[in-house]
Amino acid sequence: MEMRSEVETGAPEEQVEASQIEYVSYGGEHHLPLIMRLVDQELSEPYSIFTYRYFVYLWPQLSFLAFHRGICVGTVVCKMGEHRNIFRGYIAMLVVIKPYRGRGIATELVTRSIKVMMQSGCEEVALEAEVTNKGALALYGRLGFIRAKRLFRYYLNGVDAFRLKLLFPRPELPSSLPMTADTESSHYHDDEMPSEASR
């Protein structure tokens, strides 16, 4: 199931200090209505309660909420697993309510999820974002995501999406390991090696 990401820039109605925002990981059923309310309020795609539960019950460690003075102002919902022989993280939903956008809350939410994905062995992170959502595209661009593909008429409203990917660097072999092939398992034998002219 492919989801979407929604972040736009905008000045909050009041001055909000970064230290006033409290970030918590998904803590159980009492957080579910908060996530549902934010996503239903801000995103155009409709989701059933089963969709939300699929994510937060199977990957609670990947979902985070942001609070300001006891009010939930942002959330990120993610998953991870095998996808085409790659262990991949996936950002399903990202929402920050309009008065709180532009304060780094979305960046902090996503960064927390990405750190858990990296620690869990993910090789990449993917998501979809509307091609018209300049704020989301800028945010993910700053975090190192690349535009991997354009998905035409991807959303129910007919808008195209970009599939964005963040590729984690592969661990390099220590330089002390020998880099030469074992002669018995080599594909070529001395008498079969291609000549200089055929290389």
XYZ file of N, CA, C and O in Angstrom, residues 42-161:
480
model
N -5.544 16.885 7.284
C -4.563 17.529 6.416
C -4.329 16.851 5.071
O -3.871 17.496 4.138
N -4.584 15.551 4.959
C -4.321 14.849 3.696
C -5.615 14.565 2.953
O -6.656 14.348 3.563
N -5.538 14.527 1.638
C -6.747 14.352 0.842
C -7.120 12.886 0.627
O -8.237 12.588 0.238
N -6.200 11.964 0.874
C -6.496 10.544 0.688
C -7.226 9.994 1.912
O -6.768 10.189 3.037
N -8.341 9.294 1.716
C -9.043 8.719 2.874
C -8.427 7.384 3.291
O -8.079 6.564 2.445
N -8.285 7.164 4.587
C -7.739 5.917 5.109
C -8.677 5.367 6.170
O -9.238 6.121 6.957
N -8.811 4.052 6.202
C -9.639 3.421 7.220
C -8.820 3.211 8.490
O -7.586 3.272 8.464
N -9.499 2.922 9.573
C -8.807 2.668 10.835
C -7.888 1.461 10.708
O -6.855 1.373 11.358
N -8.224 0.543 9.820
C -7.396 -0.652 9.630
C -6.051 -0.302 9.011
O -5.034 -0.918 9.314
N -6.038 0.710 8.148
C -4.784 1.165 7.550
C -3.869 1.736 8.631
O -2.688 1.407 8.698
N -4.420 2.588 9.473
C -3.623 3.157 10.561
C -3.098 2.063 11.479
O -1.926 2.050 11.845
N -3.976 1.137 11.856
C -3.562 0.073 12.775
C -2.496 -0.821 12.159
O -1.607 -1.312 12.864
N -2.587 -1.053 10.869
C -1.565 -1.854 10.187
C -0.170 -1.280 10.448
O 0.755 -1.999 10.795
N -0.051 0.019 10.305
C 1.251 0.666 10.499
C 1.655 0.737 11.963
O 2.750 0.317 12.331
N 0.799 1.280 12.804
C 1.216 1.551 14.186
C 1.303 0.300 15.044
O 2.038 0.277 16.031
N 0.580 -0.753 14.704
C 0.678 -1.986 15.481
C 1.898 -2.808 15.088
O 2.525 -3.427 15.936
N 2.213 -2.817 13.785
C 3.353 -3.620 13.331
C 4.689 -2.895 13.480
O 5.722 -3.533 13.689
N 4.681 -1.569 13.360
C 5.927 -0.792 13.452
C 5.742 0.406 14.379
O 5.966 1.565 13.978
N 5.382 0.189 15.635
C 5.167 1.335 16.533
C 6.438 2.159 16.738
O 6.358 3.373 16.967
N 7.597 1.519 16.638
C 8.870 2.213 16.853
C 9.180 3.211 15.732
O 10.077 4.038 15.876
N 8.436 3.157 14.630
C 8.677 4.053 13.497
C 7.682 5.217 13.437
O 7.757 6.039 12.535
N 6.744 5.256 14.361
C 5.753 6.334 14.379
C 6.059 7.282 15.535
O 6.289 6.840 16.660
N 6.043 8.578 15.215
C 6.336 9.602 16.223
C 5.268 10.689 16.162
O 4.658 10.930 15.120
N 5.078 11.333 17.292
C 4.137 12.444 17.385
C 4.853 13.644 17.986
O 5.752 13.491 18.824
N 4.450 14.841 17.559
C 4.996 16.086 18.096
C 3.883 16.823 18.831
O 2.773 16.967 18.298
N 4.199 17.275 20.040
C 3.218 17.979 20.865
C 3.734 19.366 21.222
O 4.919 19.557 21.471
N 2.799 20.328 21.248
C 3.091 21.666 21.745
C 2.036 22.006 22.784
O 0.838 22.067 22.471
N 2.474 22.167 24.022
C 1.576 22.465 25.134
C 0.417 21.475 25.207
O -0.743 21.842 25.390
N 0.749 20.204 25.024
C -0.239 19.135 25.158
C -1.086 18.869 23.934
O -1.908 17.953 23.934
N -0.898 19.653 22.879
C -1.680 19.473 21.646
C -0.803 18.792 20.607
O 0.333 19.219 20.361
N -1.337 17.746 19.974
C -0.589 17.048 18.927
C -0.595 17.901 17.663
O -1.659 18.212 17.114
N 0.603 18.308 17.222
C 0.711 19.214 16.076
C 1.376 18.559 14.868
O 1.429 19.155 13.792
N 1.876 17.340 15.029
C 2.519 16.662 13.913
C 2.702 15.191 14.181
O 2.733 14.753 15.330
N 2.802 14.424 13.104
C 3.030 12.987 13.234
C 3.690 12.429 11.982
O 3.565 13.006 10.895
N 4.403 11.345 12.163
C 4.948 10.586 11.044
C 4.633 9.123 11.315
O 4.718 8.656 12.456
N 4.232 8.407 10.260
C 3.875 6.989 10.347
C 4.645 6.255 9.260
O 4.596 6.651 8.092
N 5.353 5.203 9.652
C 6.238 4.512 8.714
C 6.151 3.000 8.885
O 5.530 2.505 9.816
N 6.813 2.312 7.981
C 6.966 0.866 8.083
C 8.316 0.488 7.510
O 9.016 1.307 6.914
N 8.679 -0.776 7.666
C 9.888 -1.282 7.028
C 9.723 -2.772 6.790
O 8.949 -3.445 7.467
N 10.443 -3.249 5.784
C 10.381 -4.663 5.456
C 11.034 -4.935 4.119
O 11.545 -4.030 3.459
N 10.994 -6.194 3.715
C 11.568 -6.596 2.437
C 10.730 -6.045 1.295
O 9.503 -6.124 1.309
N 11.406 -5.487 0.302
C 10.744 -4.992 -0.902
C 11.686 -5.235 -2.071
O 12.738 -4.603 -2.169
N 11.337 -6.189 -2.919
C 12.172 -6.529 -4.084
C 13.618 -6.790 -3.681
O 14.550 -6.180 -4.211
N 13.802 -7.666 -2.714
C 15.115 -8.097 -2.232
C 15.918 -6.990 -1.552
O 17.132 -7.087 -1.443
N 15.253 -5.929 -1.131
C 15.910 -4.855 -0.397
C 15.139 -4.640 0.897
O 13.904 -4.611 0.896
N 15.857 -4.501 2.014
C 15.203 -4.170 3.279
C 15.020 -2.661 3.290
O 15.990 -1.905 3.366
N 13.768 -2.240 3.163
C 13.459 -0.848 2.891
C 12.547 -0.256 3.947
O 11.614 -0.901 4.419
N 12.816 0.988 4.299
C 11.904 1.761 5.121
C 10.944 2.517 4.218
O 11.272 2.814 3.066
N 9.766 2.808 4.738
C 8.766 3.513 3.933
C 8.044 4.535 4.803
O 7.524 4.191 5.870
N 8.043 5.790 4.368
C 7.334 6.851 5.077
C 5.933 6.938 4.476
O 5.765 7.341 3.324
N 4.952 6.515 5.252
C 3.583 6.431 4.748
C 2.841 7.752 4.887
O 2.128 8.166 3.973
N 2.975 8.399 6.038
C 2.231 9.632 6.307
C 3.107 10.581 7.113
O 3.759 10.161 8.068
N 3.107 11.817 6.707
C 3.794 12.876 7.449
C 2.904 14.094 7.437
O 2.524 14.578 6.366
N 2.571 14.574 8.611
C 1.676 15.731 8.729
C 2.182 16.651 9.829
O 2.541 16.194 10.914
N 2.209 17.939 9.533
C 2.366 18.981 10.546
C 1.252 19.990 10.271
O 1.095 20.434 9.127
N 0.482 20.335 11.289
C -0.640 21.246 11.045
C -0.108 22.627 10.655
O 0.967 23.042 11.068
N -0.885 23.314 9.853
C -0.428 24.538 9.190
C 0.190 25.589 10.105
O 1.230 26.144 9.785
N -0.383 25.889 11.258
C 0.236 26.938 12.082
C 1.640 26.590 12.581
O 2.357 27.469 13.038
N 2.036 25.316 12.487
C 3.328 24.890 13.025
C 4.335 24.520 11.942
O 5.426 24.057 12.248
N 3.984 24.728 10.705
C 4.903 24.392 9.620
C 6.015 25.427 9.519
O 5.863 26.564 9.928
N 7.141 24.991 8.985
C 8.273 25.890 8.812
C 9.124 26.047 10.051
O 9.955 26.951 10.124
N 8.947 25.194 11.041
C 9.704 25.276 12.294
C 10.593 24.057 12.525
O 11.092 23.862 13.624
N 10.751 23.230 11.503
C 11.634 22.071 11.628
C 10.990 20.858 12.272
O 11.670 19.860 12.533
N 9.698 20.912 12.531
C 9.015 19.791 13.180
C 8.970 18.580 12.254
O 9.267 17.452 12.675
N 8.613 18.795 10.999
C 8.567 17.680 10.045
C 9.951 17.060 9.885
O 10.089 15.829 9.837
N 10.972 17.891 9.813
C 12.342 17.388 9.682
C 12.711 16.513 10.872
O 13.282 15.425 10.711
N 12.363 16.961 12.068
C 12.680 16.187 13.276
C 11.913 14.865 13.306
O 12.473 13.821 13.646
N 10.641 14.888 12.946
C 9.844 13.659 12.923
C 10.434 12.643 11.953
O 10.634 11.470 12.290
N 10.717 13.096 10.731
C 11.268 12.195 9.716
C 12.642 11.685 10.130
O 12.947 10.491 9.984
N 13.471 12.566 10.662
C 14.822 12.170 11.062
C 14.784 11.091 12.136
O 15.571 10.144 12.102
N 13.873 11.210 13.074
C 13.752 10.185 14.116
C 13.389 8.830 13.513
O 13.948 7.802 13.905
N 12.458 8.826 12.578
C 12.077 7.568 11.940
C 13.230 6.990 11.123
O 13.492 5.786 11.164
N 13.923 7.839 10.377
C 15.040 7.373 9.547
C 16.142 6.764 10.404
O 16.732 5.741 10.034
N 16.424 7.365 11.554
C 17.460 6.816 12.439
C 17.115 5.405 12.881
O 17.971 4.512 12.901
N 15.848 5.181 13.233
C 15.426 3.833 13.640
C 15.556 2.865 12.458
O 15.989 1.725 12.619
N 15.185 3.325 11.271
C 15.304 2.476 10.080
C 16.762 2.086 9.825
O 17.054 0.919 9.529
N 17.655 3.053 9.942
C 19.081 2.768 9.742
C 19.582 1.771 10.769
O 20.265 0.809 10.431
N 19.233 1.990 12.029
C 19.667 1.095 13.096
C 19.090 -0.311 12.923
O 19.664 -1.283 13.402
N 17.958 -0.418 12.221
C 17.309 -1.712 12.003
C 17.817 -2.417 10.751
O 17.349 -3.506 10.436
N 18.739 -1.770 10.021
C 19.347 -2.410 8.860
C 18.732 -2.086 7.516
O 19.028 -2.753 6.519
N 17.888 -1.063 7.452
C 17.310 -0.691 6.154
C 18.415 -0.211 5.215
O 19.365 0.445 5.639
N 18.245 -0.520 3.937
C 19.196 -0.093 2.916
C 18.758 1.191 2.230
O 19.567 1.887 1.633
N 17.456 1.492 2.303
C 16.931 2.709 1.702
C 15.604 3.056 2.352
O 15.010 2.236 3.066
N 15.158 4.277 2.103
C 13.847 4.744 2.554
C 13.140 5.316 1.334
O 13.757 6.005 0.519
N 11.854 5.025 1.212
C 11.080 5.512 0.070
C 9.788 6.160 0.554
O 9.337 5.937 1.679
N 9.196 6.961 -0.315
C 7.894 7.574 -0.065
C 7.396 8.170 -1.360
O 8.139 8.226 -2.353
N 6.137 8.603 -1.353
C 5.595 9.349 -2.472
C 5.168 10.725 -1.979
O 4.695 10.856 -0.849
N 5.328 11.720 -2.843
C 4.874 13.078 -2.535
C 4.299 13.689 -3.811
O 4.785 13.425 -4.908
N 3.248 14.476 -3.652
C 2.637 15.136 -4.802
C 3.659 16.033 -5.493
O 4.425 16.733 -4.830
N 3.627 16.036 -6.814
C 4.567 16.886 -7.559
C 4.319 18.366 -7.289
O 5.213 19.187 -7.465
N 3.121 18.698 -6.834
C 2.774 20.095 -6.545
C 3.115 20.507 -5.114
O 2.991 21.679 -4.775
N 3.543 19.566 -4.296
C 3.826 19.858 -2.886
C 5.282 20.309 -2.731
O 6.163 19.538 -2.363
N 5.496 21.572 -3.010
C 6.864 22.126 -3.009
C 7.533 22.020 -1.641
O 8.730 21.779 -1.540
N 6.751 22.211 -0.580
C 7.315 22.136 0.759
C 7.862 20.754 1.074
O 8.972 20.611 1.592
N 7.084 19.708 0.751
C 7.540 18.334 1.002
C 8.754 18.002 0.154
O 9.722 17.408 0.644
N 8.733 18.383 -1.110
C 9.862 18.086 -1.999
C 11.132 18.778 -1.512
O 12.221 18.197 -1.546
N 10.992 20.014 -1.024
C 12.156 20.739 -0.498
C 12.671 20.075 0.772
O 13.883 19.901 0.950
N 11.760 19.691 1.657
C 12.154 19.054 2.915
C 12.925 17.765 2.641
O 14.014 17.563 3.178
N 12.368 16.908 1.815
C 13.037 15.634 1.542
C 14.326 15.829 0.754
O 15.284 15.082 0.936
N 14.366 16.845 -0.095
C 15.605 17.157 -0.802
C 16.719 17.542 0.162
O 17.858 17.106 0.014
N 16.379 18.341 1.169
C 17.375 18.718 2.181
C 17.873 17.509 2.954
O 19.010 17.483 3.422
N 17.035 16.508 3.099
C 17.424 15.302 3.839
C 18.178 14.295 2.973
O 18.585 13.249 3.465
N 18.345 14.607 1.686
C 19.134 13.734 0.814
C 18.331 12.806 -0.070
O 18.900 11.961 -0.775
N 17.010 12.934 -0.086
C 16.187 12.093 -0.953
C 16.346 12.528 -2.409
O 16.526 13.713 -2.696
N 16.264 11.554 -3.306
C 16.307 11.834 -4.740
C 14.976 11.439 -5.372
O 14.261 10.590 -4.846
N 14.665 12.070 -6.485
C 13.437 11.737 -7.220
C 13.733 10.525 -8.106
O 14.428 10.634 -9.115
N 13.180 9.387 -7.733
C 13.476 8.146 -8.439
C 12.525 7.898 -9.601
O 12.898 7.262 -10.584
N 11.298 8.412 -9.511
C 10.301 8.081 -10.522
C 9.133 9.048 -10.421
O 8.794 9.511 -9.332
N 8.503 9.322 -11.571
C 7.255 10.099 -11.565
C 6.107 9.129 -11.790
O 6.135 8.325 -12.714
N 5.098 9.208 -10.922
C 3.940 8.324 -10.990
C 2.745 9.162 -11.440
O 2.266 10.023 -10.698
N 2.282 8.895 -12.664
C 1.241 9.727 -13.255
C -0.132 9.408 -12.672
O -0.491 8.244 -12.495
N -0.880 10.488 -12.342
C -2.228 10.386 -11.777
C -2.259 9.400 -10.611
O -3.152 8.569 -10.489
N -1.298 9.518 -9.741
C -1.105 8.565 -8.640
C -2.179 8.685 -7.553
O -2.636 7.689 -7.007
N -2.584 9.903 -7.251
C -3.530 10.127 -6.167
C -4.966 10.155 -6.672
O -5.222 10.357 -7.858
N -5.908 9.968 -5.755
C -7.322 9.959 -6.112
C -7.763 11.275 -6.735
O -8.695 11.299 -7.539
N -7.081 12.369 -6.389
C -7.435 13.669 -6.960
C -6.822 13.882 -8.345
O -6.957 14.952 -8.926
N -6.123 12.866 -8.867
C -5.560 12.928 -10.213
C -4.186 13.548 -10.312
O -3.614 13.644 -11.400
N -3.613 13.963 -9.192
C -2.304 14.615 -9.184
C -1.199 13.558 -9.280
O -1.298 12.476 -8.705
N -0.137 13.894 -10.011
C 1.038 13.021 -10.123
C 1.830 13.029 -8.822
O 1.717 13.958 -8.018
N 2.636 11.994 -8.661
C 3.514 11.907 -7.488
C 4.938 11.644 -7.946
O 5.169 11.086 -9.022
